[in-house]
């Protein structure tokens, strides 16, 4: 039980991702990058499927050992990530990207039909987008234009969207009368959210509308002088841009959704591991690959940093 408890925090993040991007009946689901986080997502998906059923899980990666462990944790099949093949190569309804690389994210966009859940980032630019990490930090979503996008909210929230920011390039975007809008550059938008119009509420827009990669970036981090977004946490940016040979824009233009998430609820993870002893036992066996006494702490760090470990734990006797 103590060994499984050591996995509660990272498993909470995996559960969180699956809870906000739940597979539908009949879905084909893929996890790109079955490292530590990817394997935990597979376990979370398998645990959810045990209660609901109706979808398949495929692990996509290069490490043969990790792919083997993915099967042990509940994946139905494994495969190597194929070379780029455009949107015609989309073969999964839902893809969780746990690769932590721009290559993995690009592969996820290429392979997904409906949604990519972007769980880990590399901190590098992605085809001109500089704030992909901040997208995850704020748990924002990127959505195509559509009747449901303006009303977007997480399933466990009863929020009603009110304020919409429309970036200059999307100035012609039509809004129903029930929404209140600000149209203009990000400087005036950041000033606007400090006015009385936002009194008594978080000074952020519920939804933003952008027409390019640069405008998406500006909605996420409008200034280099602070870390505040124009969009509230767990809000969304509707993207009206054409594909323009950009894999992210192409995915959104095809009707795809990009979701993101950070850490989860530790209490829910502990409860899930208590209730699902099978998953807890599997995590202990497949994820915890090395254990060291506290007297060998430097060696444990080196193993976690450079060795073949997935999860290293320290035992304090």
Coordinates of C-alpha atoms in Angstrom, one line a residue:
X1 CA 0.0 0.0 0.0
X2 CA 2.9 2.4 0.8
X3 CA 4.5 1.7 -2.6
X4 CA 1.2 2.5 -4.4
X5 CA 0.8 5.6 -2.3
X6 CA 4.1 6.9 -3.7
X7 CA 2.3 7.0 -7.1
X8 CA -0.7 8.9 -5.9
X9 CA 0.3 12.3 -7.1
X10 CA 1.4 11.4 -10.6
X11 CA -1.6 9.0 -10.9
X12 CA -3.9 12.0 -9.9
X13 CA -2.6 13.9 -13.0
X14 CA -3.4 10.9 -15.2
X15 CA -6.9 10.5 -13.7
X16 CA -7.5 14.2 -14.2
X17 CA -6.6 14.0 -17.9
X18 CA -8.9 11.0 -18.4
X19 CA -11.8 12.6 -16.5
X20 CA -11.8 15.8 -18.6
X21 CA -11.3 13.9 -21.9
X22 CA -13.3 10.8 -21.3
X23 CA -13.5 8.3 -24.1
X24 CA -16.8 7.6 -25.7
X25 CA -18.3 4.2 -26.3
X26 CA -16.7 2.7 -29.4
X27 CA -13.7 5.1 -29.4
X28 CA -10.2 4.1 -30.4
X29 CA -7.9 5.8 -28.0
X30 CA -4.1 6.2 -28.3
X31 CA -1.5 7.3 -25.8
X32 CA 1.6 8.8 -27.4
X33 CA 4.7 8.4 -25.3
X34 CA 4.3 5.6 -22.8
X35 CA 6.9 6.8 -20.4
X36 CA 6.0 7.3 -16.7
X37 CA 3.1 9.6 -17.3
X38 CA 1.9 7.8 -20.4
X39 CA 1.8 4.5 -18.6
X40 CA -0.2 6.0 -15.8
X41 CA -2.7 7.4 -18.3
X42 CA -3.0 3.9 -19.8
X43 CA -3.7 2.6 -16.3
X44 CA -6.3 5.3 -15.7
X45 CA -8.0 4.6 -19.0
X46 CA -8.0 0.8 -18.3
X47 CA -9.5 1.4 -14.8
X48 CA -12.2 3.7 -16.3
X49 CA -13.0 1.1 -19.0
X50 CA -13.5 -1.6 -16.4
X51 CA -16.5 0.5 -15.2
X52 CA -17.8 1.7 -18.6
X53 CA -16.3 -0.5 -21.3
X54 CA -16.5 0.2 -25.0
X55 CA -13.2 1.6 -26.2
X56 CA -9.8 0.4 -27.2
X57 CA -6.4 1.6 -26.0
X58 CA -3.2 1.7 -28.1
X59 CA 0.2 2.7 -26.8
X60 CA 2.4 4.5 -29.4
X61 CA 6.1 4.9 -28.7
X62 CA 9.7 3.6 -29.4
X63 CA 10.8 2.0 -26.2
X64 CA 10.1 -1.7 -26.5
X65 CA 10.2 -2.2 -22.7
X66 CA 7.7 0.5 -22.1
X67 CA 5.4 -0.8 -24.8
X68 CA 5.5 -4.2 -23.1
X69 CA 4.6 -2.6 -19.8
X70 CA 1.7 -0.7 -21.5
X71 CA 0.2 -4.0 -22.4
X72 CA 0.5 -5.2 -18.8
X73 CA -1.3 -2.0 -17.6
X74 CA -4.3 -2.4 -20.0
X75 CA -3.4 -1.4 -23.5
X76 CA -4.9 -3.6 -26.2
X77 CA -2.1 -3.1 -28.6
X78 CA 1.1 -1.2 -29.2
X79 CA 2.8 0.4 -32.2
X80 CA 5.7 2.5 -33.3
X81 CA 4.9 6.1 -34.2
X82 CA 4.8 6.3 -38.0
X83 CA 6.4 8.9 -40.2
X84 CA 4.3 12.0 -41.0
X85 CA 1.4 11.3 -43.4
X86 CA -0.8 14.3 -43.1
X87 CA -4.4 14.4 -41.8
X88 CA -5.2 11.3 -44.0
X89 CA -3.3 9.3 -41.4
X90 CA -5.8 10.0 -38.6
X91 CA -6.9 6.7 -37.1
X92 CA -7.7 7.4 -33.4
X93 CA -10.7 9.2 -32.1
X94 CA -8.9 10.5 -29.0
X95 CA -5.2 10.8 -28.4
X96 CA -3.4 11.6 -25.2
X97 CA 0.0 13.2 -25.8
X98 CA 2.3 12.4 -22.9
X99 CA 5.5 12.5 -25.0
X100 CA 6.8 15.8 -23.7
X101 CA 8.2 16.6 -27.2
X102 CA 7.1 18.7 -30.2
X103 CA 7.5 15.6 -32.4
X104 CA 5.1 13.7 -30.2
X105 CA 2.5 16.5 -30.2
X106 CA 2.7 16.8 -34.0
X107 CA 2.2 13.0 -34.3
X108 CA -0.8 13.3 -32.0
X109 CA -2.4 15.9 -34.1
X110 CA -1.7 13.8 -37.2
X111 CA -3.2 10.7 -35.7
X112 CA -6.3 12.1 -34.0
X113 CA -9.7 12.5 -35.5
X114 CA -11.7 14.3 -32.8
X115 CA -9.5 15.4 -29.9
X116 CA -5.9 15.6 -28.7
X117 CA -5.3 15.9 -24.9
X118 CA -1.9 17.7 -24.6
X119 CA -0.6 16.6 -21.2
X120 CA 3.1 17.3 -21.2
X121 CA 5.2 19.9 -23.1
X122 CA 8.8 20.4 -24.0
X123 CA 9.0 24.2 -23.6
X124 CA 10.0 24.5 -27.2
X125 CA 8.3 26.4 -29.9
X126 CA 5.8 24.5 -32.0
X127 CA 5.5 25.7 -35.6
X128 CA 5.6 29.3 -34.5
X129 CA 3.6 28.9 -31.2
X130 CA 5.7 30.0 -28.2
X131 CA 3.2 29.5 -25.4
X132 CA 2.2 25.8 -25.7
X133 CA 3.6 25.2 -22.1
X134 CA 1.5 28.1 -20.8
X135 CA -1.6 26.6 -22.5
X136 CA -1.1 23.6 -20.3
X137 CA -0.3 25.6 -17.2
X138 CA -3.7 27.4 -17.5
X139 CA -5.5 24.2 -18.7
X140 CA -6.8 26.0 -21.7
X141 CA -8.5 24.4 -24.8
X142 CA -8.2 25.3 -28.5
X143 CA -11.4 24.8 -30.4
X144 CA -12.7 25.2 -33.9
X145 CA -15.6 27.6 -34.7
X146 CA -18.9 25.9 -34.1
X147 CA -22.2 26.2 -32.3
X148 CA -20.9 24.7 -29.1
X149 CA -17.5 26.4 -28.8
X150 CA -18.8 29.7 -27.3
X151 CA -20.6 27.7 -24.6
X152 CA -17.5 25.6 -23.8
X153 CA -16.9 24.7 -20.1
X154 CA -15.6 21.7 -18.3
X155 CA -18.2 19.0 -17.6
X156 CA -17.9 19.4 -13.9
X157 CA -18.6 23.1 -14.1
X158 CA -21.9 24.9 -14.4
X159 CA -20.3 28.1 -15.7
X160 CA -22.1 30.3 -18.1
X161 CA -19.8 32.2 -20.5
X162 CA -20.4 35.9 -20.7
X163 CA -17.3 37.8 -21.9
X164 CA -15.6 37.1 -25.2
X165 CA -12.4 38.7 -26.5
X166 CA -12.1 38.9 -30.3
X167 CA -8.6 39.5 -31.6
X168 CA -8.1 42.0 -34.4
X169 CA -7.6 39.3 -37.1
X170 CA -10.9 37.7 -36.1
X171 CA -12.8 41.0 -36.0
X172 CA -15.5 39.8 -38.3
X173 CA -16.4 36.9 -36.0
X174 CA -20.2 37.0 -35.4
X175 CA -21.4 36.7 -31.8
X176 CA -25.0 36.1 -30.6
X177 CA -26.4 39.0 -28.7
X178 CA -26.3 37.1 -25.3
X179 CA -22.5 37.5 -25.2
X180 CA -20.6 40.6 -24.3
X181 CA -17.5 41.3 -26.4
X182 CA -14.4 43.3 -26.5
X183 CA -12.7 43.7 -29.9
X184 CA -9.2 45.2 -30.3
X185 CA -5.6 44.6 -29.5
X186 CA -4.3 42.9 -26.4
X187 CA -3.1 46.1 -24.7
X188 CA -6.6 47.6 -24.7
X189 CA -8.0 44.2 -23.7
X190 CA -5.7 43.8 -20.7
X191 CA -6.8 47.3 -19.6
X192 CA -10.4 46.6 -20.2
X193 CA -10.6 43.6 -17.8
X194 CA -9.6 46.0 -15.0
X195 CA -12.7 48.2 -15.5
X196 CA -16.0 48.0 -13.7
X197 CA -17.3 45.7 -16.3
X198 CA -15.4 42.9 -14.5
X199 CA -16.2 44.0 -11.0
X200 CA -16.9 41.0 -8.7
X201 CA -15.4 38.4 -11.1
X202 CA -12.1 37.2 -12.3
X203 CA -10.6 39.8 -14.6
X204 CA -10.3 37.4 -17.6
X205 CA -12.4 36.7 -20.6
X206 CA -14.3 33.4 -20.7
X207 CA -13.6 32.8 -24.4
X208 CA -11.2 34.3 -26.9
X209 CA -11.3 34.2 -30.7
X210 CA -8.0 34.2 -32.6
X211 CA -7.2 34.0 -36.3
X212 CA -3.5 33.0 -36.3
X213 CA -0.7 31.4 -34.2
X214 CA 0.5 34.8 -33.1
X215 CA -3.0 35.8 -31.9
X216 CA -3.3 32.5 -30.0
X217 CA 0.0 33.2 -28.3
X218 CA -1.1 36.8 -27.5
X219 CA -4.4 35.5 -25.9
X220 CA -2.4 33.1 -23.7
X221 CA 0.4 35.5 -22.7
X222 CA -0.3 39.1 -24.0
X223 CA 2.7 40.6 -22.3
X224 CA 6.3 39.5 -21.5
X225 CA 6.1 41.5 -18.3
X226 CA 3.7 39.2 -16.5
X227 CA 2.2 35.7 -16.6
X228 CA -1.5 36.6 -16.9
X229 CA -3.6 35.3 -19.7
X230 CA -6.5 37.1 -21.4
X231 CA -8.5 33.9 -20.9
X232 CA -9.6 32.5 -17.6
X233 CA -8.1 29.2 -16.4
X234 CA -10.0 26.3 -18.0
X235 CA -11.3 28.6 -20.6
X236 CA -10.9 28.3 -24.4
X237 CA -9.6 30.0 -27.5
X238 CA -11.7 29.6 -30.7
X239 CA -9.4 29.5 -33.7
X240 CA -10.7 30.7 -37.0
X241 CA -7.4 30.4 -39.0
X242 CA -6.9 28.4 -42.2
X243 CA -4.6 25.4 -42.1
X244 CA -1.7 27.3 -43.7
X245 CA 0.6 24.2 -43.7
X246 CA 0.6 24.2 -39.9
X247 CA -0.3 20.9 -38.2
X248 CA -2.0 22.6 -35.2
X249 CA -4.1 24.9 -37.4
X250 CA -4.9 22.0 -39.8
X251 CA -6.2 19.9 -37.0
X252 CA -8.4 22.7 -35.7
X253 CA -9.6 23.5 -39.2
X254 CA -10.7 19.9 -39.6
X255 CA -12.9 20.3 -36.5
X256 CA -10.5 18.8 -34.0
X257 CA -10.3 19.9 -30.3
X258 CA -7.1 20.3 -28.2
X259 CA -7.6 20.0 -24.5
X260 CA -4.9 20.3 -21.8
X261 CA -4.6 19.7 -18.1
X262 CA -2.1 19.8 -15.2
X263 CA -2.2 18.1 -11.8
X264 CA -5.3 16.3 -10.4
X265 CA -7.0 15.8 -7.1
X266 CA -4.8 13.8 -4.8
X267 CA -7.8 12.6 -2.7
X268 CA -9.5 11.2 -5.8
X269 CA -6.3 9.3 -6.7
X270 CA -5.9 7.8 -3.3
X271 CA -9.6 6.8 -3.2
X272 CA -9.3 5.2 -6.7
X273 CA -6.2 3.2 -5.7
X274 CA -8.0 2.0 -2.6
X275 CA -11.1 0.9 -4.5
X276 CA -9.2 -0.6 -7.4
X277 CA -6.7 -2.9 -5.9
X278 CA -5.9 -4.5 -9.2
X279 CA -4.7 -1.2 -10.7
X280 CA -2.8 -0.4 -7.6
X281 CA -0.9 -3.7 -7.7
X282 CA -0.2 -3.3 -11.4
X283 CA 1.2 0.2 -10.9
X284 CA 3.5 -1.0 -8.1
X285 CA 4.8 -3.8 -10.3
X286 CA 5.1 -2.0 -13.7
X287 CA 5.9 1.6 -12.8
X288 CA 8.1 1.3 -9.7
X289 CA 11.3 -0.2 -11.2
X290 CA 13.8 0.7 -8.5
X291 CA 13.9 1.1 -4.8
X292 CA 16.7 2.5 -2.7
X293 CA 17.3 3.0 1.1
X294 CA 17.7 6.6 2.1
X295 CA 21.4 5.9 2.7
X296 CA 21.9 5.5 -1.1
X297 CA 20.1 8.7 -2.1
X298 CA 22.8 10.0 -4.5
X299 CA 22.7 6.7 -6.3
X300 CA 18.9 6.8 -6.5
X301 CA 19.0 10.3 -8.1
X302 CA 21.5 9.1 -10.7
X303 CA 19.3 6.2 -11.5
X304 CA 16.2 8.4 -11.9
X305 CA 18.2 10.9 -14.0
X306 CA 20.2 8.6 -16.3
X307 CA 19.3 5.0 -15.7
X308 CA 16.7 2.7 -17.2
X309 CA 14.3 3.6 -14.4
X310 CA 10.6 4.5 -14.8
X311 CA 9.9 5.4 -11.1
X312 CA 12.5 5.3 -8.3
X313 CA 11.3 5.4 -4.7
X314 CA 13.3 6.0 -1.5
X315 CA 12.7 3.8 1.5
X316 CA 13.0 5.4 4.9
X317 CA 13.2 2.6 7.5

